[in-house]
GROMACS .gro file of C-alpha atoms in nm:
model
  340
    1MET     CA    1   3.909  -3.068   4.292
    2GLU     CA    2   4.199  -2.964   4.095
    3THR     CA    3   4.255  -2.578   4.080
    4GLY     CA    4   4.641  -2.547   3.985
    5PRO     CA    5   4.785  -2.445   3.655
    6ALA     CA    6   4.680  -2.766   3.471
    7PHE     CA    7   4.304  -2.668   3.555
    8ALA     CA    8   4.356  -2.330   3.454
    9SER     CA    9   4.491  -2.425   3.114
   10LEU     CA   10   4.192  -2.664   3.064
   11MET     CA   11   3.969  -2.361   3.155
   12ILE     CA   12   4.114  -2.141   2.880
   13GLU     CA   13   4.132  -2.410   2.642
   14ALA     CA   14   3.741  -2.455   2.688
   15ILE     CA   15   3.676  -2.092   2.614
   16ALA     CA   16   3.491  -2.069   2.288
   17ASP     CA   17   3.660  -1.719   2.192
   18GLY     CA   18   4.055  -1.669   2.148
   19VAL     CA   19   4.262  -1.620   2.463
   20SER     CA   20   4.592  -1.456   2.499
   21VAL     CA   21   4.799  -1.433   2.825
   22VAL     CA   22   5.085  -1.204   2.819
   23ASP     CA   23   5.313  -1.078   3.132
   24ALA     CA   24   5.335  -0.703   3.203
   25GLY     CA   25   5.612  -0.647   2.922
   26GLY     CA   26   5.380  -0.783   2.648
   27HIS     CA   27   5.584  -1.142   2.638
   28PRO     CA   28   5.332  -1.416   2.521
   29LEU     CA   29   5.267  -1.679   2.792
   30ILE     CA   30   4.972  -1.881   2.692
   31VAL     CA   31   4.735  -1.880   2.382
   32ASN     CA   32   4.435  -2.146   2.345
   33GLN     CA   33   4.342  -2.339   2.034
   34ALA     CA   34   4.046  -2.119   1.955
   35LEU     CA   35   4.309  -1.810   1.892
   36CYS     CA   36   4.503  -2.039   1.687
   37ASP     CA   37   4.204  -2.138   1.482
   38MET     CA   38   4.107  -1.779   1.440
   39THR     CA   39   4.435  -1.645   1.336
   40GLY     CA   40   4.567  -1.948   1.134
   41LEU     CA   41   4.860  -1.955   1.309
   42SER     CA   42   5.009  -2.226   1.526
   43ARG     CA   43   5.063  -2.221   1.906
   44GLU     CA   44   5.439  -2.223   1.836
   45GLU     CA   45   5.409  -1.920   1.591
   46LEU     CA   46   5.231  -1.717   1.842
   47LEU     CA   47   5.418  -1.798   2.142
   48ALA     CA   48   5.775  -1.765   1.971
   49ARG     CA   49   5.760  -1.396   1.959
   50GLN     CA   50   5.910  -1.062   2.118
   51PRO     CA   51   5.664  -0.785   2.286
   52PHE     CA   52   5.447  -0.622   2.017
   53ALA     CA   53   5.586  -0.830   1.740
   54TYR     CA   54   5.259  -1.037   1.751
   55PRO     CA   55   5.182  -1.187   1.414
   56PHE     CA   56   4.822  -1.121   1.418
   57TRP     CA   57   4.881  -0.738   1.452
   58PRO     CA   58   4.873  -0.596   1.090
   59ALA     CA   59   5.149  -0.347   1.039
   60GLU     CA   60   4.895  -0.066   0.967
   61GLU     CA   61   4.732  -0.134   1.277
   62HIS     CA   62   5.047  -0.155   1.472
   63GLY     CA   63   5.047   0.183   1.628
   64HIS     CA   64   4.680   0.165   1.716
   65ILE     CA   65   4.699  -0.163   1.901
   66SER     CA   66   5.031  -0.086   2.078
   67ALA     CA   67   4.853   0.249   2.204
   68THR     CA   68   4.582   0.024   2.329
   69PHE     CA   69   4.797  -0.224   2.508
   70ARG     CA   70   4.983   0.073   2.671
   71ARG     CA   71   4.633   0.189   2.810
   72MET     CA   72   4.563  -0.175   2.947
   73GLN     CA   73   4.901  -0.154   3.091
   74ALA     CA   74   4.789   0.177   3.256
   75GLY     CA   75   4.455   0.031   3.400
   76GLU     CA   76   4.224   0.095   3.119
   77LEU     CA   77   4.070  -0.233   3.062
   78GLY     CA   78   3.852  -0.159   2.767
   79PRO     CA   79   3.659  -0.332   2.615
   80TYR     CA   80   3.815  -0.251   2.297
   81GLU     CA   81   3.737  -0.317   1.895
   82LEU     CA   82   4.035  -0.370   1.684
   83VAL     CA   83   4.149  -0.488   1.370
   84PHE     CA   84   4.359  -0.823   1.357
   85CYS     CA   85   4.521  -1.039   1.051
   86ARG     CA   86   4.510  -1.394   0.953
   87LYS     CA   87   4.795  -1.561   0.855
   88SER     CA   88   4.683  -1.566   0.492
   89GLY     CA   89   4.660  -1.174   0.522
   90GLU     CA   90   4.283  -1.141   0.565
   91ARG     CA   91   4.202  -0.852   0.821
   92PHE     CA   92   3.907  -0.886   1.032
   93PRO     CA   93   3.741  -0.690   1.331
   94VAL     CA   94   3.757  -0.833   1.693
   95SER     CA   95   3.666  -0.724   2.016
   96ILE     CA   96   3.876  -0.770   2.315
   97ALA     CA   97   3.803  -0.774   2.697
   98PRO     CA   98   4.133  -0.758   2.892
   99GLY     CA   99   4.169  -0.856   3.246
  100VAL     CA  100   4.456  -0.845   3.532
  101ALA     CA  101   4.562  -1.140   3.718
  102THR     CA  102   4.862  -1.227   3.937
  103ALA     CA  103   5.063  -1.555   3.840
  104ASP     CA  104   5.397  -1.616   4.063
  105GLY     CA  105   5.376  -1.261   4.215
  106GLU     CA  106   5.371  -1.116   3.881
  107ARG     CA  107   5.104  -0.921   3.690
  108VAL     CA  108   4.973  -1.081   3.372
  109PHE     CA  109   4.719  -0.975   3.132
  110ILE     CA  110   4.438  -1.204   3.031
  111THR     CA  111   4.254  -1.109   2.696
  112THR     CA  112   3.952  -1.258   2.557
  113ILE     CA  113   3.948  -1.176   2.176
  114LYS     CA  114   3.611  -1.239   1.968
  115ASP     CA  115   3.598  -1.247   1.611
  116LEU     CA  116   3.340  -1.008   1.484
  117THR     CA  117   3.336  -1.096   1.150
  118GLU     CA  118   3.003  -1.268   1.098
  119LEU     CA  119   2.854  -0.992   1.338
  120ARG     CA  120   2.960  -0.739   1.102
  121ARG     CA  121   2.817  -0.911   0.786
  122GLU     CA  122   2.495  -0.956   0.991
  123GLN     CA  123   2.484  -0.591   1.074
  124GLU     CA  124   2.542  -0.512   0.721
  125ARG     CA  125   2.257  -0.741   0.610
  126VAL     CA  126   2.054  -0.574   0.835
  127ARG     CA  127   2.125  -0.206   0.726
  128GLU     CA  128   2.082  -0.312   0.366
  129LEU     CA  129   1.752  -0.476   0.459
  130SER     CA  130   1.648  -0.153   0.624
  131ARG     CA  131   1.763   0.068   0.326
  132LEU     CA  132   1.566  -0.159   0.104
  133VAL     CA  133   1.234  -0.139   0.315
  134ASP     CA  134   1.268   0.230   0.323
  135ALA     CA  135   1.304   0.260  -0.050
  136MET     CA  136   1.002   0.026  -0.071
  137ILE     CA  137   0.815   0.247   0.171
  138GLN     CA  138   0.914   0.577   0.004
  139ALA     CA  139   0.810   0.412  -0.354
  140GLY     CA  140   0.473   0.275  -0.224
  141ASP     CA  141   0.365   0.595  -0.050
  142LEU     CA  142   0.388   0.414   0.291
  143ALA     CA  143   0.420   0.525   0.645
  144THR     CA  144   0.502   0.288   0.922
  145TRP     CA  145   0.351   0.306   1.287
  146GLU     CA  146   0.363   0.116   1.611
  147TRP     CA  147   0.121   0.102   1.874
  148ASP     CA  148   0.251   0.021   2.251
  149LEU     CA  149  -0.076  -0.095   2.405
  150VAL     CA  150   0.126  -0.091   2.726
  151THR     CA  151   0.211   0.285   2.756
  152ASP     CA  152  -0.066   0.379   2.528
  153GLU     CA  153   0.188   0.552   2.288
  154MET     CA  154   0.229   0.556   1.905
  155HIS     CA  155   0.574   0.541   1.709
  156LEU     CA  156   0.519   0.707   1.362
  157SER     CA  157   0.787   0.721   1.068
  158GLN     CA  158   0.845   1.081   0.950
  159SER     CA  159   0.672   0.991   0.614
  160TRP     CA  160   0.352   0.960   0.819
  161TYR     CA  161   0.378   1.350   0.840
  162THR     CA  162   0.507   1.434   0.510
  163MET     CA  163   0.204   1.252   0.361
  164LEU     CA  164  -0.014   1.463   0.564
  165GLY     CA  165   0.171   1.800   0.431
  166LEU     CA  166   0.362   1.853   0.762
  167PRO     CA  167   0.737   1.894   0.725
  168SER     CA  168   0.816   1.648   1.037
  169GLY     CA  169   0.673   1.531   1.332
  170PRO     CA  170   0.759   1.371   1.684
  171ALA     CA  171   0.863   1.005   1.640
  172VAL     CA  172   0.638   0.924   1.953
  173THR     CA  173   0.296   1.035   2.009
  174SER     CA  174  -0.020   0.976   2.183
  175THR     CA  175  -0.309   0.782   2.049
  176GLY     CA  176  -0.534   1.090   2.097
  177ALA     CA  177  -0.304   1.250   1.853
  178MET     CA  178  -0.388   1.010   1.622
  179ILE     CA  179  -0.770   0.972   1.668
  180GLU     CA  180  -0.825   1.352   1.628
  181ARG     CA  181  -0.695   1.336   1.279
  182VAL     CA  182  -0.970   1.044   1.179
  183HIS     CA  183  -1.265   1.174   0.995
  184PRO     CA  184  -1.574   1.122   1.221
  185ASP     CA  185  -1.741   0.925   0.940
  186ASP     CA  186  -1.471   0.683   0.949
  187PHE     CA  187  -1.393   0.640   1.316
  188ASP     CA  188  -1.634   0.356   1.398
  189ALA     CA  189  -1.511   0.138   1.112
  190THR     CA  190  -1.142   0.197   1.233
  191GLN     CA  191  -1.251   0.140   1.597
  192ASP     CA  192  -1.423  -0.199   1.518
  193SER     CA  193  -1.141  -0.316   1.258
  194ILE     CA  194  -0.891  -0.242   1.550
  195GLY     CA  195  -1.100  -0.409   1.819
  196ALA     CA  196  -1.147  -0.730   1.559
  197LEU     CA  197  -0.758  -0.776   1.572
  198LEU     CA  198  -0.718  -0.713   1.965
  199MET     CA  199  -0.985  -0.973   2.032
  200GLY     CA  200  -0.835  -1.234   1.769
  201HIS     CA  201  -1.124  -1.234   1.564
  202ARG     CA  202  -0.921  -1.133   1.274
  203PRO     CA  203  -0.536  -1.164   1.178
  204LEU     CA  204  -0.497  -0.828   1.016
  205TYR     CA  205  -0.624  -0.479   1.087
  206GLU     CA  206  -0.723  -0.326   0.755
  207VAL     CA  207  -0.942  -0.022   0.699
  208GLU     CA  208  -0.961   0.239   0.462
  209HIS     CA  209  -1.019   0.571   0.643
  210ARG     CA  210  -0.956   0.955   0.597
  211LEU     CA  211  -0.706   1.142   0.788
  212ARG     CA  212  -0.709   1.520   0.817
  213SER     CA  213  -0.394   1.679   0.629
  214VAL     CA  214  -0.239   2.022   0.736
  215ASP     CA  215  -0.446   2.244   0.519
  216GLY     CA  216  -0.783   2.103   0.664
  217SER     CA  217  -0.860   1.875   0.372
  218TRP     CA  218  -0.921   1.486   0.394
  219ARG     CA  219  -0.685   1.243   0.242
  220TRP     CA  220  -0.770   0.860   0.195
  221PHE     CA  221  -0.516   0.582   0.354
  222LEU     CA  222  -0.527   0.213   0.372
  223ALA     CA  223  -0.411   0.120   0.716
  224ARG     CA  224  -0.302  -0.225   0.783
  225GLY     CA  225  -0.155  -0.362   1.115
  226VAL     CA  226  -0.074  -0.699   1.299
  227VAL     CA  227   0.003  -0.801   1.627
  228MET     CA  228   0.390  -0.773   1.674
  229GLU     CA  229   0.402  -0.873   2.078
  230ARG     CA  230   0.208  -1.038   2.351
  231GLY     CA  231   0.218  -1.008   2.719
  232ALA     CA  232   0.276  -1.282   2.952
  233ASP     CA  233  -0.099  -1.321   2.981
  234GLY     CA  234  -0.099  -1.383   2.583
  235ARG     CA  235  -0.314  -1.031   2.487
  236PRO     CA  236  -0.146  -0.822   2.262
  237SER     CA  237   0.090  -0.564   2.401
  238ARG     CA  238   0.233  -0.414   2.066
  239ILE     CA  239   0.077  -0.393   1.725
  240GLY     CA  240   0.236  -0.222   1.437
  241GLY     CA  241   0.171  -0.148   1.027
  242THR     CA  242   0.135   0.076   0.763
  243ASN     CA  243  -0.058   0.335   0.606
  244GLN     CA  244  -0.064   0.384   0.244
  245ASP     CA  245  -0.181   0.691   0.069
  246ILE     CA  246  -0.457   0.584  -0.182
  247HIS     CA  247  -0.622   0.947  -0.218
  248ARG     CA  248  -0.513   0.928  -0.586
  249ILE     CA  249  -0.696   0.589  -0.618
  250LYS     CA  250  -0.995   0.711  -0.445
  251GLN     CA  251  -1.003   1.023  -0.682
  252GLN     CA  252  -1.019   0.799  -0.975
  253GLU     CA  253  -1.267   0.543  -0.846
  254ALA     CA  254  -1.502   0.867  -0.794
  255PHE     CA  255  -1.429   0.986  -1.133
  256LEU     CA  256  -1.494   0.624  -1.281
  257GLN     CA  257  -1.814   0.616  -1.083
  258GLN     CA  258  -1.921   0.977  -1.223
  259TRP     CA  259  -1.840   0.872  -1.566
  260GLN     CA  260  -2.054   0.559  -1.536
  261LYS     CA  261  -2.316   0.760  -1.425
  262LEU     CA  262  -2.287   0.982  -1.715
  263GLU     CA  263  -2.279   0.682  -1.945
  264VAL     CA  264  -2.606   0.556  -1.817
  265LEU     CA  265  -2.762   0.925  -1.821
  266GLY     CA  266  -2.609   0.910  -2.194
  267GLU     CA  267  -2.799   0.589  -2.294
  268LEU     CA  268  -3.114   0.723  -2.135
  269THR     CA  269  -3.080   1.050  -2.308
  270GLY     CA  270  -3.059   0.907  -2.642
  271GLY     CA  271  -3.348   0.681  -2.605
  272ILE     CA  272  -3.575   0.968  -2.526
  273ALA     CA  273  -3.401   1.179  -2.821
  274HIS     CA  274  -3.509   0.880  -3.063
  275ASP     CA  275  -3.875   0.867  -2.928
  276PHE     CA  276  -3.907   1.221  -2.914
  277ASN     CA  277  -3.768   1.271  -3.261
  278ASN     CA  278  -4.042   1.019  -3.389
  279ALA     CA  279  -4.318   1.210  -3.226
  280LEU     CA  280  -4.181   1.533  -3.404
  281MET     CA  281  -4.194   1.357  -3.724
  282VAL     CA  282  -4.556   1.291  -3.676
  283LEU     CA  283  -4.617   1.653  -3.570
  284GLN     CA  284  -4.444   1.795  -3.862
  285SER     CA  285  -4.615   1.582  -4.116
  286ASN     CA  286  -4.945   1.646  -4.010
  287THR     CA  287  -4.879   2.035  -3.964
  288GLY     CA  288  -4.783   2.016  -4.336
  289LEU     CA  289  -5.134   1.846  -4.412
  290LEU     CA  290  -5.294   2.106  -4.200
  291ARG     CA  291  -5.137   2.397  -4.403
  292MET     CA  292  -5.232   2.221  -4.734
  293ASP     CA  293  -5.608   2.281  -4.650
  294GLY     CA  294  -5.560   2.662  -4.730
  295TYR     CA  295  -5.764   2.825  -4.432
  296PRO     CA  296  -5.609   3.147  -4.402
  297GLU     CA  297  -5.705   3.179  -4.020
  298GLN     CA  298  -5.490   2.883  -3.955
  299GLN     CA  299  -5.152   2.983  -4.121
  300GLU     CA  300  -5.043   3.211  -3.853
  301GLY     CA  301  -5.101   2.941  -3.588
  302LEU     CA  302  -4.916   2.694  -3.806
  303ASP     CA  303  -4.630   2.920  -3.834
  304ASP     CA  304  -4.576   2.921  -3.468
  305MET     CA  305  -4.606   2.543  -3.483
  306GLU     CA  306  -4.371   2.497  -3.718
  307GLU     CA  307  -4.106   2.722  -3.597
  308SER     CA  308  -4.157   2.541  -3.235
  309LEU     CA  309  -4.112   2.225  -3.439
  310VAL     CA  310  -3.787   2.320  -3.579
  311ARG     CA  311  -3.628   2.445  -3.271
  312ALA     CA  312  -3.755   2.086  -3.104
  313ALA     CA  313  -3.585   1.934  -3.363
  314ALA     CA  314  -3.258   2.092  -3.357
  315LEU     CA  315  -3.258   2.029  -2.956
  316THR     CA  316  -3.311   1.653  -3.033
  317GLU     CA  317  -3.048   1.653  -3.298
  318SER     CA  318  -2.796   1.804  -3.051
  319LEU     CA  319  -2.873   1.533  -2.791
  320GLN     CA  320  -2.837   1.261  -3.049
  321ARG     CA  321  -2.487   1.406  -3.150
  322TYR     CA  322  -2.376   1.434  -2.776
  323VAL     CA  323  -2.512   1.011  -2.728
  324HIS     CA  324  -2.368   0.927  -3.038
  325ARG     CA  325  -2.064   1.140  -3.099
  326GLU     CA  326  -1.798   0.978  -3.331
  327GLN     CA  327  -1.476   0.878  -3.203
  328PRO     CA  328  -1.157   0.927  -3.435
  329PRO     CA  329  -1.030   0.629  -3.628
  330PRO     CA  330  -0.746   0.457  -3.477
  331GLN     CA  331  -0.415   0.541  -3.591
  332ARG     CA  332  -0.071   0.380  -3.646
  333ILE     CA  333   0.184   0.596  -3.431
  334ASP     CA  334   0.549   0.546  -3.332
  335LEU     CA  335   0.585   0.519  -2.992
  336GLY     CA  336   0.940   0.654  -2.957
  337VAL     CA  337   0.865   0.956  -3.126
  338PHE     CA  338   0.536   1.000  -2.926
  339ILE     CA  339   0.714   0.947  -2.616
  340ARG     CA  340   1.018   1.217  -2.701
   0.00000   0.00000   0.00000
């Protein structure tokens, strides 16, 4: 098997990243095609240079890169992240991993150069996605959580604490601390939903439950979660999800239910008032007929009856006004003026 310089050159050419070999004084000796493709410079352009005059060293970065090369000469072999330049003038980030070898009794530096452009773009995309997710979580009254089933630890976002009225809290806590905050009446439903997820009976953990806030009151949350990782045996090892504050929605639902009850009660009251009013009319008319008979001994009793009938009629009228209270007629308004 060939192991001479020709084989070494073949090995260098086979490396996907750029490779530069320079002597101890910085004279370029070997570059591979990958470095040529990376920089847009030919092999001749890269090799026909004096020390520290490499065309892929940007002028504004020259001092920093020279200092890094001197550190390599002193034995500090990195790795380092630098900024290089293509022939087009485009600057791009690189990671270099230097090594030292001996050729013909002379020390040489072999540097592998990796273009980090795509990696940096991907990192920026991840950061942008993270910012977007954070904004969505904040706008949606959401908190995130992860449950490590192996260590039995809960990883919580800080918004989980702020929604309960706490300024902050530990990022990692025990499941026991979580369970203590669940309302006793909601514990079974929460446990059943998680069990169904872990047993594979449901693809999604979803339950509405109340959690105790810092002032001791209970707030409603909608918890959702999915299996994020499984162990070698296929069983869930980590689940994660969100908590959404739905306390205002629950309050609105309770108000709507109460309003519906009052509406039904109002309809019932209206029917009773109508029937009672009909009965009062019969009593009033017959009382008038009795008074026309003119028996003196009946007058005092008739006065009392008529007084009671007047009060009952007033009460019936009040009930009917409540049930059939008039709504104001619709009016045309200028929304711009109204909003201002």
